[in-house]
PDB file of C-alpha atoms in Angstrom:
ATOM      1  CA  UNK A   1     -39.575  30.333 -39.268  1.00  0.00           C
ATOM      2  CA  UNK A   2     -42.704  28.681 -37.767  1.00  0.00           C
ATOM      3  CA  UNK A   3     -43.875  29.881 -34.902  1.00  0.00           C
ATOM      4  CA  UNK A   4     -43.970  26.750 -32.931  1.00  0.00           C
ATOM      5  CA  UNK A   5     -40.306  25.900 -34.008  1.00  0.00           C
ATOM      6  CA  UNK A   6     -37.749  25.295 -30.887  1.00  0.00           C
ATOM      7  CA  UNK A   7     -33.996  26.005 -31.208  1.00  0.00           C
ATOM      8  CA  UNK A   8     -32.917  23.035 -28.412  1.00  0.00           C
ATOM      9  CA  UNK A   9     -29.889  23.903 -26.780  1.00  0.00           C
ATOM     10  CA  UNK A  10     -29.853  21.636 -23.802  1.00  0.00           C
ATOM     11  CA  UNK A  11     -32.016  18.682 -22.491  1.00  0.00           C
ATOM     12  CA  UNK A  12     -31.876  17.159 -19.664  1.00  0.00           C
ATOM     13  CA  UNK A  13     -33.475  13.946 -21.076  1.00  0.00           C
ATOM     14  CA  UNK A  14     -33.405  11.981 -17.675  1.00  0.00           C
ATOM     15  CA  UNK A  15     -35.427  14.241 -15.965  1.00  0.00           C
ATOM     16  CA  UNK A  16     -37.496  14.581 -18.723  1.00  0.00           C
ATOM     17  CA  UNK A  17     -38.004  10.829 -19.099  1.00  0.00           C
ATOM     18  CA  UNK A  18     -38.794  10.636 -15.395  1.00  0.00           C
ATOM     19  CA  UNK A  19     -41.461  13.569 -15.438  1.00  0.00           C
ATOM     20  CA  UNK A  20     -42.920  11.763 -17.907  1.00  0.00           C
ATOM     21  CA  UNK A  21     -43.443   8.666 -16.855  1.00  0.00           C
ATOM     22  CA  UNK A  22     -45.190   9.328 -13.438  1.00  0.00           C
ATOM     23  CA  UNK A  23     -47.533  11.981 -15.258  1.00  0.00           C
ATOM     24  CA  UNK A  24     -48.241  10.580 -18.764  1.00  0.00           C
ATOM     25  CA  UNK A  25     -47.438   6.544 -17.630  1.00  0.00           C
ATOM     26  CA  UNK A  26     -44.486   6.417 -19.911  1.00  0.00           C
ATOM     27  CA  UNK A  27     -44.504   7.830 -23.874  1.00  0.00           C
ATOM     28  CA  UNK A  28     -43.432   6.193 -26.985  1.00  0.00           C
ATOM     29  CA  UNK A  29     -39.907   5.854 -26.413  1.00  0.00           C
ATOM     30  CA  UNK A  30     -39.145   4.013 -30.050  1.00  0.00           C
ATOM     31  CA  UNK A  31     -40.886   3.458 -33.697  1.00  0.00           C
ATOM     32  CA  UNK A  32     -40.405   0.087 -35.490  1.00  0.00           C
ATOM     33  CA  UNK A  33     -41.465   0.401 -39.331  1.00  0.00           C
ATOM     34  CA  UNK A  34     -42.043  -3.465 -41.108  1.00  0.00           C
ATOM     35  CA  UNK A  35     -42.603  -3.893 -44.429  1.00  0.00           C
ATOM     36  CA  UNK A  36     -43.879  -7.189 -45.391  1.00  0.00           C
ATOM     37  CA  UNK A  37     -42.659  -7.328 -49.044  1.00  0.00           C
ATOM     38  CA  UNK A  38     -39.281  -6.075 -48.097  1.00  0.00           C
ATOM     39  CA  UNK A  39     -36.910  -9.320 -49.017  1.00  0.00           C
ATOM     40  CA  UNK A  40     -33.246  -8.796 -47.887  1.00  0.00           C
ATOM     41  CA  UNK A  41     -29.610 -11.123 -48.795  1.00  0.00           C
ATOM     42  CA  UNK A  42     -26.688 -10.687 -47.198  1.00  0.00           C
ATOM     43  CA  UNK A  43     -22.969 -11.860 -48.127  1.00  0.00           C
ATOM     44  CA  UNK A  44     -19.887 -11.803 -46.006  1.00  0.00           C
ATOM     45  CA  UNK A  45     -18.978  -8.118 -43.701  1.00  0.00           C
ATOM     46  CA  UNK A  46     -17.541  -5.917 -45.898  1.00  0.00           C
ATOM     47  CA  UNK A  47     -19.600  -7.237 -49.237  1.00  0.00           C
ATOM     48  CA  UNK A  48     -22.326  -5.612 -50.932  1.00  0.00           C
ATOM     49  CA  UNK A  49     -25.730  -6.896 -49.575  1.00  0.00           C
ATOM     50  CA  UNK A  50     -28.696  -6.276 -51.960  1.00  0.00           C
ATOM     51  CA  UNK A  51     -32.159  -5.101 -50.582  1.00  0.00           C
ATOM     52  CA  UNK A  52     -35.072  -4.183 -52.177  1.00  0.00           C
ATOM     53  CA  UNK A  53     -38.836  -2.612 -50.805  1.00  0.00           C
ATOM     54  CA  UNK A  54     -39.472   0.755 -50.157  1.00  0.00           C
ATOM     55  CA  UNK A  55     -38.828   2.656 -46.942  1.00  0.00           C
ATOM     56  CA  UNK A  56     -36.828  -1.051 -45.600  1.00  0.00           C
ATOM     57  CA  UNK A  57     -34.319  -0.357 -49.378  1.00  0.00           C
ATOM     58  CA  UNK A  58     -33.514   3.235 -48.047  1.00  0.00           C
ATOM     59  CA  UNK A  59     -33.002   2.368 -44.427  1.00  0.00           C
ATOM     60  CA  UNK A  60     -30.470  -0.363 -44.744  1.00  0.00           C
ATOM     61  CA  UNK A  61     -28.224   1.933 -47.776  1.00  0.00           C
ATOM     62  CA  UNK A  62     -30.216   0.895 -50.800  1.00  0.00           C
ATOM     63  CA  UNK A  63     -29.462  -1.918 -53.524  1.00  0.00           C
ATOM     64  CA  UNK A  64     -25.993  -2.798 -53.972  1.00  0.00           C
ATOM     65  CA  UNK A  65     -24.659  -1.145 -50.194  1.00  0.00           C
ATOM     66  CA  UNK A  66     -22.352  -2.360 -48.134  1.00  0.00           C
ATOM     67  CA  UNK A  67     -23.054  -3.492 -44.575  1.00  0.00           C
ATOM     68  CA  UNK A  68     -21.043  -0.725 -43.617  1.00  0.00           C
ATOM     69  CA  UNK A  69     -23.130   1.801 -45.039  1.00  0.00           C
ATOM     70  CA  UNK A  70     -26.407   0.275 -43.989  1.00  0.00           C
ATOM     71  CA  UNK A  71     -25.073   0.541 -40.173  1.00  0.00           C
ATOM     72  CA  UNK A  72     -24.606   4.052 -40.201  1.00  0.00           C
ATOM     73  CA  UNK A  73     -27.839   5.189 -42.110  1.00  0.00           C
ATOM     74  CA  UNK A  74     -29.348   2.819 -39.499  1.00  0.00           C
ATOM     75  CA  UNK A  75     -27.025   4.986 -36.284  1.00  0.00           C
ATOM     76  CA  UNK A  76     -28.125   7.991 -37.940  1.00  0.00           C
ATOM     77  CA  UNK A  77     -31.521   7.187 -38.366  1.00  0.00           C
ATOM     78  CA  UNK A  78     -31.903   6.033 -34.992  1.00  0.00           C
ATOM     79  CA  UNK A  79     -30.254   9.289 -33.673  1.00  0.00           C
ATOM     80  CA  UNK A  80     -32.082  11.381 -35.505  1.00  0.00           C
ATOM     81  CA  UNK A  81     -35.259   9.684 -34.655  1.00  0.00           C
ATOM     82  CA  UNK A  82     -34.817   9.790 -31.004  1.00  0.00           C
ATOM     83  CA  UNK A  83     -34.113  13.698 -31.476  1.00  0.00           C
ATOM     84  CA  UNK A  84     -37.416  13.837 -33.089  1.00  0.00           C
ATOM     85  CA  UNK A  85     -39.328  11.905 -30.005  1.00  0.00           C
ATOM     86  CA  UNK A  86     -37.028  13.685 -26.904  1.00  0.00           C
ATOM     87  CA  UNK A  87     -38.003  17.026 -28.823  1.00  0.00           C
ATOM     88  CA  UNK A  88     -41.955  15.867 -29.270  1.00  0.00           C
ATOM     89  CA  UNK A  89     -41.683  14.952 -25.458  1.00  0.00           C
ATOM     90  CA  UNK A  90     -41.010  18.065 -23.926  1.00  0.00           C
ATOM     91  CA  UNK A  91     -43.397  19.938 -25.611  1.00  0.00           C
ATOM     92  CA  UNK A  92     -46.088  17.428 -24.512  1.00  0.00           C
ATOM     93  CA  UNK A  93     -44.404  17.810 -20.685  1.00  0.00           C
ATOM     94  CA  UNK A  94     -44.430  21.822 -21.247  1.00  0.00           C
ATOM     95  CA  UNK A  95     -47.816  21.148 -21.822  1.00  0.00           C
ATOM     96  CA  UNK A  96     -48.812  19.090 -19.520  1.00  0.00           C
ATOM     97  CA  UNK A  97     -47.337  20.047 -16.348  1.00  0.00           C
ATOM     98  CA  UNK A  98     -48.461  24.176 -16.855  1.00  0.00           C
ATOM     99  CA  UNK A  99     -45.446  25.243 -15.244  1.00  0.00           C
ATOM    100  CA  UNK A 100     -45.627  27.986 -12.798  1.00  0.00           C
ATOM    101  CA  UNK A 101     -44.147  31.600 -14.135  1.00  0.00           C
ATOM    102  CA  UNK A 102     -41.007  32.978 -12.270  1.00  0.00           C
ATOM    103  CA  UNK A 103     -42.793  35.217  -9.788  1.00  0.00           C
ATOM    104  CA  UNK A 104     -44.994  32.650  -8.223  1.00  0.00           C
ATOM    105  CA  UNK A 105     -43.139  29.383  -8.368  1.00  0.00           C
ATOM    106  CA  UNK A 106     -42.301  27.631  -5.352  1.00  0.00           C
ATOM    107  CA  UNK A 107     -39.895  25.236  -3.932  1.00  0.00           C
ATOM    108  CA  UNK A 108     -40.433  21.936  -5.894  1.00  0.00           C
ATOM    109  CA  UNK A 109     -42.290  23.564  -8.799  1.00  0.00           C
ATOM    110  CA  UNK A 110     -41.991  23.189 -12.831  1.00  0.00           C
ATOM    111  CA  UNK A 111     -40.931  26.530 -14.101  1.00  0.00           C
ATOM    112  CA  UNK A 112     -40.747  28.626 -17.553  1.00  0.00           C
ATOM    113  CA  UNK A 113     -39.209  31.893 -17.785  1.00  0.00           C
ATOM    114  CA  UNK A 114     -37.721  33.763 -21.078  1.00  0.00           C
ATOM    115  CA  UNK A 115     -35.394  36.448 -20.524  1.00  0.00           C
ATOM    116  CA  UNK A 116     -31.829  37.595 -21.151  1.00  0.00           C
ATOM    117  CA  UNK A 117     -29.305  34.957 -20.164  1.00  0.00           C
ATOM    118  CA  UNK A 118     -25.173  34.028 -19.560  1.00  0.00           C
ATOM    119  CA  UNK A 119     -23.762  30.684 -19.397  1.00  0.00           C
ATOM    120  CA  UNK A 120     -20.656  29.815 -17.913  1.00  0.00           C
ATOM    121  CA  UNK A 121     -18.207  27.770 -18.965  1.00  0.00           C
ATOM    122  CA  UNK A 122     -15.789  28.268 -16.377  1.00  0.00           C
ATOM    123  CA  UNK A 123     -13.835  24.484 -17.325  1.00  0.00           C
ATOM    124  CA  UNK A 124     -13.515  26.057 -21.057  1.00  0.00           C
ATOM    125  CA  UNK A 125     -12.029  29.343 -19.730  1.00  0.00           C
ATOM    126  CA  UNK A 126      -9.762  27.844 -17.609  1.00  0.00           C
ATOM    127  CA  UNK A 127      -8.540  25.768 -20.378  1.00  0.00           C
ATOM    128  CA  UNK A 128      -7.733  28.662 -22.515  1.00  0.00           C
ATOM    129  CA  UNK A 129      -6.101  30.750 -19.356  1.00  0.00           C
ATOM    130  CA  UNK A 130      -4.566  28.274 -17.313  1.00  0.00           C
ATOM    131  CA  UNK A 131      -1.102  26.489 -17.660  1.00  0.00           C
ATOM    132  CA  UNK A 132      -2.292  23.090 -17.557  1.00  0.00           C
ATOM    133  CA  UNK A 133       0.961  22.659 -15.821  1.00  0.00           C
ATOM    134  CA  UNK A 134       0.194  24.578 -12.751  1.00  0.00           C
ATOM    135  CA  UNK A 135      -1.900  27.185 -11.257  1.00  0.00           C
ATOM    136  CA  UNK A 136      -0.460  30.217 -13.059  1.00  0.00           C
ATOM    137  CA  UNK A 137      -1.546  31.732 -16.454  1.00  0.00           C
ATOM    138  CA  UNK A 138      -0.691  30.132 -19.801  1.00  0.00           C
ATOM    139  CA  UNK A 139       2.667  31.349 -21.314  1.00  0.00           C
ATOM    140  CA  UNK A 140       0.654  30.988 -24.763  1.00  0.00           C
ATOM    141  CA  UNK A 141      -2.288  33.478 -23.674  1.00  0.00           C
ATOM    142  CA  UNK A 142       0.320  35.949 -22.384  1.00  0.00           C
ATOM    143  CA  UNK A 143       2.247  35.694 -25.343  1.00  0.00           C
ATOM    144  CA  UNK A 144      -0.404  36.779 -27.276  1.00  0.00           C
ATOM    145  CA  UNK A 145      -1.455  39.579 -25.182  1.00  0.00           C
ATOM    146  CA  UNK A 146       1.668  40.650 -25.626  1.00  0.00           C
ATOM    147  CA  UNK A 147       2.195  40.514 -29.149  1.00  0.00           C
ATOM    148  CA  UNK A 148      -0.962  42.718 -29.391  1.00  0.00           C
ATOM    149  CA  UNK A 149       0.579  45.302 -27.292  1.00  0.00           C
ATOM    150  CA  UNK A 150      -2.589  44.410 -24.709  1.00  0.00           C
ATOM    151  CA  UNK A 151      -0.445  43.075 -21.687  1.00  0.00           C
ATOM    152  CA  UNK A 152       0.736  45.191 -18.446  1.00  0.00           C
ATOM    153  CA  UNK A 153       0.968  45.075 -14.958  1.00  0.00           C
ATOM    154  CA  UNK A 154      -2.836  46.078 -14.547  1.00  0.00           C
ATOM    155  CA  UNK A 155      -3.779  43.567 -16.772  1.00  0.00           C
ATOM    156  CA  UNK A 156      -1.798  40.520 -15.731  1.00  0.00           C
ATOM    157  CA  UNK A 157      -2.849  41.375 -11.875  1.00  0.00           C
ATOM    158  CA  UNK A 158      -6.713  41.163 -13.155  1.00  0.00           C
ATOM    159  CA  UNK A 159      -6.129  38.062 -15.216  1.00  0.00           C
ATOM    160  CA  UNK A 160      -4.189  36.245 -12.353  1.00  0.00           C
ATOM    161  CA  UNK A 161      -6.949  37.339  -9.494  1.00  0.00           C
ATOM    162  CA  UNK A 162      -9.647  35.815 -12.581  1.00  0.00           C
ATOM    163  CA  UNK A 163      -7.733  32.850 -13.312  1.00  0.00           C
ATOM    164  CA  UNK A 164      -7.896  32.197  -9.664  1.00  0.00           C
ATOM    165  CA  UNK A 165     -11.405  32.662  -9.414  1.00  0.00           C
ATOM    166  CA  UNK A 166     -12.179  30.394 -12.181  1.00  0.00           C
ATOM    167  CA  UNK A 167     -10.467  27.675 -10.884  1.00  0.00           C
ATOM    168  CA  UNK A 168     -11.947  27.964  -7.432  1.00  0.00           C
ATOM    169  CA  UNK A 169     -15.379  28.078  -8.851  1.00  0.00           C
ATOM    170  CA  UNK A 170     -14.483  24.342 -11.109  1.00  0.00           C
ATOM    171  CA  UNK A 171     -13.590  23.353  -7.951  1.00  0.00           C
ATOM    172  CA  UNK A 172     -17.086  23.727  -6.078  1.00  0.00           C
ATOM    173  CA  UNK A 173     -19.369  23.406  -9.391  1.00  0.00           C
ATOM    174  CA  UNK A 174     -17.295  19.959 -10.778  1.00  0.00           C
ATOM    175  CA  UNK A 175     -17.234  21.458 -13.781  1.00  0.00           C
ATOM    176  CA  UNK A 176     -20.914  22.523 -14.989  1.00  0.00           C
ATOM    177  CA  UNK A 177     -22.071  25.345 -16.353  1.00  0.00           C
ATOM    178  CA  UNK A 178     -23.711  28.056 -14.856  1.00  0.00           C
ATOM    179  CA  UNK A 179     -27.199  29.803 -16.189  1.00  0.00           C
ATOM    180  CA  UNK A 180     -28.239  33.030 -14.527  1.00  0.00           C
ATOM    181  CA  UNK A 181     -30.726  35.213 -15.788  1.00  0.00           C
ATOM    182  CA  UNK A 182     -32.713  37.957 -13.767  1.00  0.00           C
ATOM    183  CA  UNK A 183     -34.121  35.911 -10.853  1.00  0.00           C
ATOM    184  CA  UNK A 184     -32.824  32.502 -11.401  1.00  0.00           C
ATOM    185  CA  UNK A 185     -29.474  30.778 -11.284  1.00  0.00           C
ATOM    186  CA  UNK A 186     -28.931  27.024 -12.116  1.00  0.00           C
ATOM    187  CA  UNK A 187     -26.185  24.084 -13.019  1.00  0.00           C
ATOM    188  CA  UNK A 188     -26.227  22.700 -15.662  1.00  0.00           C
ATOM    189  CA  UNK A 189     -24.714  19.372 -16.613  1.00  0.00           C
ATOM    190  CA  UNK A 190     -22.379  19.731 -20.242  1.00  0.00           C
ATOM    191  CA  UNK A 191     -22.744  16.410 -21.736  1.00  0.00           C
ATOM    192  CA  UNK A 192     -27.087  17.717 -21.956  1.00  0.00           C
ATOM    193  CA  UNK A 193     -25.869  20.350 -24.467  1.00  0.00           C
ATOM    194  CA  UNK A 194     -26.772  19.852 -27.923  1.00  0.00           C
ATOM    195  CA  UNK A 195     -23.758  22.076 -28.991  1.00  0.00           C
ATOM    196  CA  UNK A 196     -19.775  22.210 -27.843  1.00  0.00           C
ATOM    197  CA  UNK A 197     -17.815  24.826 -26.227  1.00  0.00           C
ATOM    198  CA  UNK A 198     -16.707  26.677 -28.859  1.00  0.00           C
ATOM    199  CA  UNK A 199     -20.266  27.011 -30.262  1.00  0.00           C
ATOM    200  CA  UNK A 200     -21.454  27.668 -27.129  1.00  0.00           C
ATOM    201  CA  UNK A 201     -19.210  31.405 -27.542  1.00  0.00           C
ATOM    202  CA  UNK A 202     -21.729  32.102 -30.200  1.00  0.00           C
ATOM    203  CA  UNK A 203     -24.086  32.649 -27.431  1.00  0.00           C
ATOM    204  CA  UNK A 204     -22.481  35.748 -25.685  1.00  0.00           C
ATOM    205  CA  UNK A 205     -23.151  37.601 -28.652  1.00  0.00           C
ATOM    206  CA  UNK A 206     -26.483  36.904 -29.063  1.00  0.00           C
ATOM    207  CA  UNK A 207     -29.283  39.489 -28.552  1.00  0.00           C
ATOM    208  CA  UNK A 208     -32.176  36.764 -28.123  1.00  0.00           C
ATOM    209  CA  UNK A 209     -33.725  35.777 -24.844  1.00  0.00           C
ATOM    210  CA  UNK A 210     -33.992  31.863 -23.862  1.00  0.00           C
ATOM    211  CA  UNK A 211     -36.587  30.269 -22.378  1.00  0.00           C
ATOM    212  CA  UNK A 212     -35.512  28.258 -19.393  1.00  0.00           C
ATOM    213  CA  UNK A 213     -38.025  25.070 -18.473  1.00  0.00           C
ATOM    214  CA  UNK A 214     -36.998  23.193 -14.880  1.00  0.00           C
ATOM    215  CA  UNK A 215     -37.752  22.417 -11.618  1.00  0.00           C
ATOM    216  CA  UNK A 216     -37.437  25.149  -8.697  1.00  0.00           C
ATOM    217  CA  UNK A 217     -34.927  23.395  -6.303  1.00  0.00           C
ATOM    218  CA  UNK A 218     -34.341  26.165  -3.868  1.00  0.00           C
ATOM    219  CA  UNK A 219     -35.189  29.958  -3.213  1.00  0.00           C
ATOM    220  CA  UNK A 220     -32.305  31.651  -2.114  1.00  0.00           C
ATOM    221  CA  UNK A 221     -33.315  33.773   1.498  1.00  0.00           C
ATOM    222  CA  UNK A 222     -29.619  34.492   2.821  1.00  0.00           C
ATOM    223  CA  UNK A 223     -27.535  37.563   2.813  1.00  0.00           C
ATOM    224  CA  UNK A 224     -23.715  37.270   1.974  1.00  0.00           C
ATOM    225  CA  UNK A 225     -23.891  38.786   5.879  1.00  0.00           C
ATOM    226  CA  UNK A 226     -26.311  35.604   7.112  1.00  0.00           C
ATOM    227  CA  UNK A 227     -24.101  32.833   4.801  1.00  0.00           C
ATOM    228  CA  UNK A 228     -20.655  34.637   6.598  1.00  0.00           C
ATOM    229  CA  UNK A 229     -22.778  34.372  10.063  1.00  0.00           C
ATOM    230  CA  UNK A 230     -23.387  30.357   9.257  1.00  0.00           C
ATOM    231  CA  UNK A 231     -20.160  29.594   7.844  1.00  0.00           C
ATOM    232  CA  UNK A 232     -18.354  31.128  11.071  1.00  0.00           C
ATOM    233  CA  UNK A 233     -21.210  29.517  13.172  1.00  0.00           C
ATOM    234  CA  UNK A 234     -20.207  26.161  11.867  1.00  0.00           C
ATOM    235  CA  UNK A 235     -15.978  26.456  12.999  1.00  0.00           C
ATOM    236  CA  UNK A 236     -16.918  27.639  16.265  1.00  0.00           C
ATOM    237  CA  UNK A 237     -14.429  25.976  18.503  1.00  0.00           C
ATOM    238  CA  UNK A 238     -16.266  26.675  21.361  1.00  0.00           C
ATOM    239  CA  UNK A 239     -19.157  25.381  20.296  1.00  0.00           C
ATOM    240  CA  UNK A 240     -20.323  22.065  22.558  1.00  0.00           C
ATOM    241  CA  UNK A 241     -22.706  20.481  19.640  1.00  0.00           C
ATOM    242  CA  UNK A 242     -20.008  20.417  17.322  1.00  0.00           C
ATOM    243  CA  UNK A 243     -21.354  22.176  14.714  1.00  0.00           C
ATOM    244  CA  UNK A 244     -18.762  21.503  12.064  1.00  0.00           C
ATOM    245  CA  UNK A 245     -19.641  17.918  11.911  1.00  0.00           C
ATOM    246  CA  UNK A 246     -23.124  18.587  12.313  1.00  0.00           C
ATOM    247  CA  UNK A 247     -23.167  20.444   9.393  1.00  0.00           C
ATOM    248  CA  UNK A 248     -20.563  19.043   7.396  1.00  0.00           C
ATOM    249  CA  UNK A 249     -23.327  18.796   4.247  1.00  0.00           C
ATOM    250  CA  UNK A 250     -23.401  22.096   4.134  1.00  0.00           C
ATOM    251  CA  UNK A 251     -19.885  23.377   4.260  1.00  0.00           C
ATOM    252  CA  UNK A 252     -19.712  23.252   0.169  1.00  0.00           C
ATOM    253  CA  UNK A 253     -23.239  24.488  -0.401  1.00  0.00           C
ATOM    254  CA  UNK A 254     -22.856  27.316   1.640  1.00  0.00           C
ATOM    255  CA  UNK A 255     -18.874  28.450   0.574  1.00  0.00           C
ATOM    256  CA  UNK A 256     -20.865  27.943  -3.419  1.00  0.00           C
ATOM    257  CA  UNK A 257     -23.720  30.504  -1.850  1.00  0.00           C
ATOM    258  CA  UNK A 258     -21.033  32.995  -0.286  1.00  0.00           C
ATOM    259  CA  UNK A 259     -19.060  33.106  -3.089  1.00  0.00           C
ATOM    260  CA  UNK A 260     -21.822  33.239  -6.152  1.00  0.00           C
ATOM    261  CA  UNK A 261     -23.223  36.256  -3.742  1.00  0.00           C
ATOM    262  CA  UNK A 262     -20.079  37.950  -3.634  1.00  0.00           C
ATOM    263  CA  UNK A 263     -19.204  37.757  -7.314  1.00  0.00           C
ATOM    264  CA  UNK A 264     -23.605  38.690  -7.661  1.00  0.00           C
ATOM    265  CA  UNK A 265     -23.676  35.816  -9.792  1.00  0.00           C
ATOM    266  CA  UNK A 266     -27.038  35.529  -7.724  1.00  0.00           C
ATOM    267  CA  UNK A 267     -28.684  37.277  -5.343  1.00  0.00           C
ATOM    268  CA  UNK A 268     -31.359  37.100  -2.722  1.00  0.00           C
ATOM    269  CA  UNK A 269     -34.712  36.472  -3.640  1.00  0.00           C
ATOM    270  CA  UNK A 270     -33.281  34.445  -6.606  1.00  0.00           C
ATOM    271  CA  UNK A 271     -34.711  30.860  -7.468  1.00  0.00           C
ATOM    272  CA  UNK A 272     -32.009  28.111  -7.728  1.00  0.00           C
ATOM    273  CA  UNK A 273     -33.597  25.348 -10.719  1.00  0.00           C
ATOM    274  CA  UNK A 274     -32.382  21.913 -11.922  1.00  0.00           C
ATOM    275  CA  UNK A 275     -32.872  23.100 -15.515  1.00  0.00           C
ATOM    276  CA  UNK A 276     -34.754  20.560 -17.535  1.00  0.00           C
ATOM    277  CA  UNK A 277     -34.755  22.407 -21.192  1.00  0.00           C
ATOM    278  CA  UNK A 278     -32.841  25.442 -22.862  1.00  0.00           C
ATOM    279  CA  UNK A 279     -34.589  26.952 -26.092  1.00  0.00           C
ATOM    280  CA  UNK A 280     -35.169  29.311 -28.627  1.00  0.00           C
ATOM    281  CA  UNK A 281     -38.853  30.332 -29.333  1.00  0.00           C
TER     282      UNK A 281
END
């Protein structure tokens, strides 16, 4: 495989539409290919239309098509080509921006780091665990534990105190997915991946390390002692500033930070990035 090849799992192609423009004043966005000898005819929807001339013959179906078929070589070529250009564009951003390694990036900096990786899909798990019907497990999971002979007390206690968990975490993330690797943690948004749920599985058994381009939104400085200090700080009744409503903003924020400590899905010290690109080298 060639060396400069990139296995695109996720992009973010807002932000990297917006870097863009302010750095490189906008990039090709679109290519329009004429062809001056190309003569087309077309009859009624649903009827053959005849084309002929060159690259113009393959890209609306070829000689005897059907307007049907020209429309979706012309979708696919269009998708395809705009793969082509997002993928073309964030190597020229990579390049252009020289983000900052992990150790000495900053609040507000571009980023790249490679390392070992999980992503969370807590919305798929809870899916597969939960009775969509309530709060409890899924009579279908357990029934299959069962019928393995994998299902007892132990077991159903740990699944119920997990299924719990999961749910509370949907809750405060709104359903995205959560990178963490060794000194970074991040959300990211599902409808940027490149691949679904279940192919995202195919991930947790990997034994490659992904690189992870984005922008540093936050270091995290706090203790799960400090965040418990703040949180309590913030219901204090006899408080005279009214700290609750003070601080409403960052009721949410800080419960995500307390419990993402607790559960060391992070830790102090650890950068918290808008993630712009997940890839493969």
């Amino acid at each position: 495989m060639s060396s400069s090849y990139k296995e695109i799992i996720y992009l973010n192609k807002t932000e990297l539409n917006s870097a863009l423009s302010q750095i490189n004043q906008g990039m090709l966005e679109s290519l329009v290919e004429k062809n001056s000898n190309s003569k087309s005819t077309t009859k009624e929807a649903g009827k053959s239309s005849k084309v002929s001339g060159g690259f113009s013959s393959f890209f609306n179906g070829g000689v005897g098509a059907t307007d049907k078929d020209a429309e979706q070589l012309n979708t696919l070529f269009g998708e395809e080509k705009n793969i082509v250009l997002n993928d073309f564009k964030l190597t020229a951003l990579i390049n252009d921006v020289k983000p900052k390694e992990l150790d000495e990036a900053k609040e507000g900096d571009f980023i790249i780091n490679a390392g070992k990786f999980n992503i969370s899909d807590f919305n798929f798990t809870e899916a597969v665990l939960a009775d969509p019907r309530s709060s409890a497990l899924s009579p279908k999971f357990k029934s299959f534990m069962k019928d393995i002979d994998a299902w007892d007390k132990s077991t159903e206690s740990g699944f119920k105190l997990l299924n719990h968990y999961i749910q509370y975490v949907n809750s405060l993330t709104l359903g995205n997915l959560i990178l963490s690797m060794n000194g970074i943690v991040g959300f990211t948004n599902k409808d940027n991946f490149r691949i679904n749920s279940g192919e995202l599985q195919a991930l947790a058994y990997t034994h490659r390390s992904i690189t992870v381009f984005g922008i540093v939104e936050a270091i995290i400085e706090d203790t799960i002692t400090e965040v418990n200090e703040e949180i309590e700080n913030m219901f204090d009744v006899t408080s005279t500033d009214q700290n609750i409503f003070k601080n409403f903003g960052k009721i949410v924020p800080k419960l995500t930070e307390l419990t993402f400590l607790t559960t060391n899905v992070m830790n102090k010290g650890d950068k918290f990035i808008r993630p712009i690109a997940l890839f493969f080298d």
